[in-house]
């Protein structure tokens, strides 16, 4: 399964083409649109989310509610486009001069992007570097997520820290919720405006976001992501490009503003002796291997080991500050405070929804490499056979 997105933040629409989905997968528009709605949520979002109500239009690849094996085309209209038809005109030259943006924002793609692509105006960089692109990614990746869910594999997350608020350890509540699958965890997190599990941490996060907004500042945070129901043996240690931990990390780092990925408790593990790190093996009730800890995050030798996959992500604060940082005007070379573009104070809750989405095609591909198959029935039969086989060992 591969996918590609297109679209500018203030262009007419965002699009995605998803190729390689098996035939016979049941898809309902609401399954995609509910994920798009989740991506728009979160305390600390800016004005854009009041304008948009993202919905994906399916232009190919689905017939009578099921995939047909051919590429799926998805399109999400940008409602804000009607306010940008002059500034973002594709062919007509505007009658009045559209002022160029020439003061790059530190931490954004602006400076390098304009030099690299030879622009005298930062606008084209802003348009495509914008995290608005993740709406198309969520729509595209949700198809893989639906595929996985139909095979008993669920992806969920919660926000463990926003700025100074929150915690550094996995919440005990998350552990309890995960026994019912990762959907239960995400469902619970969705009831919080910052997707946190602890009410007092939520209050601290809301207060921190309010303060950042008043200060014209922004806040990043930490997200804990889990995948449940994954059989052991996906991925491989035999070649660098088949290592599943590497592929998961790459998918997550590709999300705008995600700067760190930790598998299991990797950073804490690094400071402890091996005897306190590795998850000891025991024989379980049905003679299958069991671990009492999961510090490896469900991945050993770059393969799934049958435990819950656990990944932690660090999102940096958004680079557009309403109290701007020091920069310079690239046209005049005068020092100047950086450009202000409408933005969010905090988008960590949205980022957690995006993270849930982008790992789905990675796991789906690893699963399809194991089972093969072009339609849902043969894939689910083969997976069932494989699950039975490994449960005997
Ligand atoms: C976003 C849409 C953008 C920003 C945000 C994410 O909309 P606009 O550029 O029209 O305000 O709100 O993008 C950024 C924070 C960024 O740095 O690009 C969205 O749909 O998620």
XYZ file of C-alpha atoms and ligand atoms in Angstrom:
414
model
C 0.000 0.000 0.000
C 1.450 3.347 -0.934
C -0.037 6.789 -1.042
C 0.802 10.258 -2.160
C -0.841 13.556 -1.273
C -1.187 16.844 -3.151
C -2.587 20.251 -2.386
C -1.734 23.665 -1.013
C -3.117 24.832 2.335
C -5.173 27.580 0.666
C -5.611 25.946 -2.736
C -8.940 24.531 -3.940
C -8.500 21.084 -2.358
C -6.208 18.475 -0.857
C -5.999 15.136 -2.639
C -4.580 11.691 -2.028
C -4.189 8.563 -4.122
C -3.920 5.274 -2.247
C -2.670 2.303 -4.190
C -2.400 -1.370 -3.220
C -5.419 -1.781 -0.959
C -6.883 -5.262 -1.234
C -10.324 -5.700 -2.789
C -13.405 -6.362 -0.727
C -12.646 -4.035 2.182
C -15.816 -2.412 3.473
C -15.452 1.358 3.714
C -18.085 3.835 4.866
C -17.628 7.568 4.242
C -18.252 8.219 7.952
C -15.258 6.034 8.878
C -12.968 8.429 6.999
C -14.808 11.622 7.920
C -14.874 10.845 11.642
C -11.052 10.651 11.588
C -10.899 13.960 9.716
C -13.141 15.488 12.383
C -10.906 14.103 15.162
C -7.889 15.699 13.449
C -9.610 19.084 13.585
C -10.178 18.906 17.349
C -8.084 19.935 20.309
C -7.829 22.872 22.658
C -5.435 25.459 21.254
C -6.333 25.254 17.563
C -6.496 28.522 15.623
C -8.985 30.199 13.299
C -8.640 27.844 10.352
C -10.427 24.975 12.072
C -13.489 27.221 12.490
C -13.624 27.637 8.728
C -13.121 24.035 7.668
C -15.324 20.954 8.128
C -13.113 18.413 6.429
C -14.880 15.723 4.433
C -13.329 13.327 1.936
C -14.939 12.806 -1.435
C -14.090 9.429 -2.955
C -13.408 9.678 -6.689
C -12.258 6.137 -7.481
C -11.490 2.676 -6.161
C -14.686 1.983 -4.195
C -17.880 0.395 -5.544
C -21.014 -0.445 -3.553
C -19.167 0.348 -0.323
C -16.187 -1.930 -0.933
C -12.693 -1.432 -2.338
C -12.177 -2.945 -5.790
C -8.381 -3.257 -5.707
C -7.798 -0.231 -7.919
C -6.330 3.061 -6.636
C -8.572 5.082 -4.340
C -8.663 8.820 -4.995
C -9.709 11.086 -2.128
C -10.388 14.801 -2.238
C -10.916 17.234 0.649
C -12.184 20.653 -0.268
C -10.508 23.676 1.346
C -13.390 25.938 2.287
C -10.907 28.747 2.894
C -9.987 28.668 -0.814
C -12.782 31.120 -1.606
C -10.882 33.722 0.471
C -7.644 33.036 -1.411
C -8.631 32.913 -5.078
C -6.640 36.096 -5.793
C -3.556 35.385 -3.659
C -3.392 31.768 -4.747
C -4.671 32.185 -8.335
C -3.401 29.341 -10.481
C -3.426 31.011 -13.908
C -4.869 34.521 -13.798
C -2.412 37.267 -12.814
C -3.969 39.448 -10.075
C -4.799 43.009 -11.152
C -3.317 44.420 -7.934
C 0.134 43.458 -6.726
C 0.050 40.614 -4.155
C 2.693 41.554 -1.591
C 5.476 38.976 -1.325
C 6.279 37.421 2.071
C 10.013 37.896 2.599
C 10.616 37.437 6.349
C 11.194 33.769 7.199
C 9.840 32.219 10.411
C 12.569 30.497 12.461
C 11.797 26.786 12.832
C 9.652 26.626 9.689
C 10.561 25.549 6.143
C 10.480 29.196 4.965
C 14.151 30.201 4.607
C 15.603 27.012 3.180
C 12.476 26.335 1.100
C 12.593 29.684 -0.684
C 16.320 29.429 -1.385
C 16.109 25.791 -2.495
C 13.188 26.349 -4.900
C 14.366 29.766 -6.108
C 11.377 31.818 -4.865
C 11.372 35.492 -3.994
C 8.162 35.013 -2.026
C 7.799 32.550 0.867
C 4.105 31.966 0.117
C 4.575 28.763 -1.975
C 6.681 27.259 0.834
C 4.118 28.142 3.507
C 1.385 26.599 1.407
C 2.870 23.139 1.026
C 4.915 22.902 4.241
C 1.714 23.622 6.193
C 0.401 20.853 8.410
C -2.905 21.223 6.590
C -1.460 18.508 4.324
C -2.049 16.028 7.157
C -5.790 16.128 6.449
C -5.057 14.309 3.170
C -2.740 11.899 4.986
C -5.328 11.078 7.621
C -7.922 10.359 4.915
C -5.469 8.195 2.946
C -4.129 6.268 5.946
C -7.554 5.692 7.469
C -8.216 3.172 4.685
C -5.303 1.071 5.995
C -6.592 1.577 9.504
C -10.023 0.224 8.510
C -8.233 -2.741 6.910
C -6.298 -3.444 10.119
C -9.322 -2.993 12.353
C -11.243 -5.568 10.301
C -8.414 -8.008 11.165
C -8.450 -7.232 14.899
C -5.564 -4.743 14.903
C -6.309 -1.392 16.586
C -4.312 1.822 16.861
C -4.776 4.314 19.693
C -3.052 7.131 21.479
C -3.267 9.740 24.183
C -1.397 12.942 24.905
C 0.923 12.526 27.883
C 2.396 16.045 28.001
C 1.731 19.530 26.653
C 4.476 22.031 27.332
C 5.353 21.847 31.045
C 2.192 19.912 32.009
C 1.783 16.148 31.985
C 3.889 13.157 32.786
C 6.978 11.259 31.640
C 5.712 7.769 32.375
C 2.944 5.747 30.773
C -0.302 6.253 32.655
C -1.640 3.237 34.554
C -5.072 4.137 33.186
C -3.742 3.683 29.626
C -2.550 0.191 30.572
C -6.017 -0.711 31.855
C -7.824 0.699 28.815
C -5.489 -1.143 26.440
C -6.653 -4.522 27.728
C -9.820 -3.827 25.684
C -7.771 -2.788 22.626
C -6.296 0.503 21.476
C -9.690 1.819 20.284
C -10.848 1.888 23.925
C -7.836 4.012 24.846
C -8.409 6.461 22.011
C -12.137 6.655 22.744
C -11.341 7.643 26.311
C -8.707 10.192 25.271
C -11.166 11.721 22.776
C -13.406 12.800 25.659
C -10.684 15.245 26.784
C -10.152 18.507 24.877
C -6.385 17.849 24.986
C -6.674 14.031 24.666
C -5.193 13.525 28.134
C -6.329 10.752 30.475
C -5.874 12.565 33.783
C -8.238 15.428 34.665
C -5.681 17.408 36.690
C -3.110 17.099 33.876
C -5.787 18.263 31.427
C -6.482 21.333 33.566
C -2.762 22.140 33.757
C -2.425 21.710 29.984
C -5.415 23.987 29.265
C -3.937 26.626 31.599
C -0.536 26.303 29.877
C -2.157 26.706 26.431
C -4.134 29.758 27.640
C -0.936 31.329 28.935
C 0.966 30.560 25.731
C -1.860 32.129 23.714
C -1.800 35.283 25.862
C 1.986 35.424 25.480
C 1.768 34.954 21.693
C 3.698 31.737 22.153
C 3.180 28.077 21.131
C 3.480 24.691 22.875
C 4.574 21.230 21.799
C 4.125 17.992 23.660
C 4.446 14.241 23.951
C 2.145 11.565 22.563
C 1.984 7.886 23.531
C 0.876 5.646 20.666
C -0.162 1.980 20.938
C -1.043 -0.757 18.473
C -2.892 -3.809 19.806
C -3.704 -7.175 18.249
C -0.569 -7.302 16.098
C 0.633 -10.886 15.606
C 4.288 -11.638 16.254
C 6.646 -11.875 13.287
C 5.842 -8.743 11.254
C 8.955 -6.967 9.983
C 12.388 -8.570 9.846
C 15.934 -8.353 11.145
C 17.464 -9.677 7.908
C 17.794 -6.405 5.999
C 17.865 -2.714 6.978
C 14.895 -1.787 4.827
C 12.708 -4.532 6.289
C 13.141 -3.390 9.887
C 9.665 -2.515 11.150
C 10.844 -0.198 13.960
C 12.693 1.893 11.362
C 9.651 2.114 9.108
C 7.382 3.119 11.980
C 9.844 5.771 13.127
C 10.165 7.145 9.579
C 6.391 7.406 9.159
C 6.034 9.279 12.450
C 8.994 11.614 11.953
C 7.479 12.593 8.609
C 4.632 14.356 10.445
C 5.234 18.121 10.476
C 6.754 19.225 13.835
C 7.453 15.669 15.097
C 11.105 15.703 16.066
C 11.540 12.663 18.285
C 10.367 9.045 18.282
C 11.012 6.585 21.091
C 10.242 2.862 20.835
C 9.105 1.485 24.200
C 11.033 3.187 26.994
C 14.193 3.492 24.840
C 15.632 6.632 26.450
C 15.141 5.366 29.994
C 16.469 1.940 28.935
C 19.652 3.632 27.697
C 20.476 4.733 31.259
C 19.886 1.345 32.911
C 21.798 -1.948 32.940
C 20.505 -4.666 30.600
C 19.216 -6.697 33.530
C 16.693 -3.915 34.215
C 15.791 -3.361 30.587
C 15.112 -6.594 28.715
C 11.662 -8.101 29.051
C 12.141 -11.522 30.618
C 10.426 -14.503 29.033
C 8.043 -16.818 30.830
C 5.862 -19.661 29.638
C 2.224 -18.615 29.737
C -0.872 -20.704 30.523
C -1.279 -21.940 26.963
C 2.441 -22.665 26.618
C 3.027 -19.477 24.650
C 5.827 -17.047 25.550
C 4.752 -14.214 27.857
C 6.503 -11.136 29.141
C 5.640 -9.322 32.339
C 7.091 -6.043 31.090
C 7.107 -4.304 27.701
C 10.079 -1.963 27.775
C 10.928 -3.012 24.206
C 7.605 -1.533 23.037
C 6.521 -4.747 21.297
C 9.450 -4.785 18.886
C 12.475 -7.065 19.214
C 14.939 -7.620 16.352
C 12.842 -5.076 14.413
C 9.947 -7.553 14.425
C 6.701 -7.502 16.329
C 6.962 -9.871 19.309
C 3.249 -10.225 20.020
C 3.185 -7.580 22.757
C 1.447 -4.213 22.368
C 3.469 -1.848 20.171
C 4.256 1.292 22.143
C 5.850 4.371 20.606
C 6.335 7.798 22.119
C 6.568 10.931 19.955
C 7.874 14.427 20.662
C 6.211 17.312 18.833
C 8.012 20.649 18.858
C 6.028 23.857 19.410
C 4.566 25.228 16.155
C 6.974 27.656 14.494
C 4.530 30.503 13.842
C 4.528 32.764 16.900
C 2.153 35.676 17.399
C 4.964 37.310 19.425
C 7.467 36.780 16.635
C 11.128 35.819 16.940
C 14.153 37.558 15.513
C 14.585 37.190 11.745
C 15.479 39.313 8.707
C 13.891 40.486 5.479
C 15.391 38.465 2.671
C 14.555 41.209 0.119
C 16.226 44.108 1.980
C 18.506 42.178 4.405
C 17.193 44.430 7.209
C 16.691 42.800 10.594
C 13.015 42.239 11.281
C 10.694 40.270 13.536
C 9.493 37.134 11.762
C 6.373 36.860 9.597
C 3.067 36.205 11.382
C 0.731 33.727 9.685
C -2.528 32.517 11.199
C -1.693 29.377 13.155
C -2.426 27.259 16.209
C -1.172 27.762 19.775
C -1.025 24.007 20.278
C -1.746 21.169 17.843
C -0.531 18.207 19.919
C -4.006 16.573 20.182
C -4.367 16.790 16.374
C -0.862 15.384 15.972
C -1.838 12.325 18.030
C -4.697 11.595 15.606
C -2.320 11.997 12.653
C 0.194 9.665 14.333
C -2.492 6.992 14.722
C -3.173 7.301 10.997
C 0.344 7.278 9.541
C 1.441 4.053 11.234
C -1.528 2.168 9.718
C -0.070 1.654 6.205
C 3.266 0.596 7.736
C 1.627 -2.174 9.779
C -0.736 -3.063 6.916
C 2.202 -3.501 4.548
C 4.134 -5.635 7.021
C 1.032 -7.780 7.464
C 0.468 -8.113 3.711
C 4.096 -9.181 3.262
C 3.386 -11.975 5.716
C 0.031 -13.098 4.329
C 0.079 -11.988 0.687
C -3.364 -11.892 -0.904
C -5.399 -9.556 -3.050
C -8.803 -9.716 -1.436
C -10.049 -9.578 2.114
C -11.243 -13.138 2.371
C -7.940 -14.736 1.447
C -6.013 -12.298 3.639
C -8.176 -12.917 6.703
C -8.055 -16.710 6.179
C -4.279 -16.667 5.870
C -3.908 -14.452 8.922
C -6.189 -16.761 10.892
C -4.041 -19.759 9.890
C -0.872 -17.882 10.867
C -2.348 -16.811 14.214
C -3.300 -20.448 14.969
C 0.169 -21.626 13.965
C 2.022 -19.201 16.235
C -0.303 -19.826 19.157
C 0.783 -23.494 19.080
C 4.471 -22.613 19.427
C -3.706 23.372 9.613
C -4.063 24.395 8.829
C -3.271 25.604 8.794
C -2.688 25.916 10.181
C -1.890 24.747 10.705
C -2.525 23.436 10.484
O -4.160 26.541 8.340
P -3.783 28.058 7.970
O -2.402 28.013 7.419
O -4.809 28.442 6.961
O -3.954 28.776 9.260
O -3.721 26.171 11.092
O -0.645 24.753 10.086
C 0.440 25.124 10.808
C 0.428 25.260 12.090
C 1.656 25.357 10.073
O 2.673 25.697 10.700
O 1.610 25.236 8.881
C -4.472 22.133 9.612
O -5.448 21.948 8.839
O -4.110 21.242 10.419
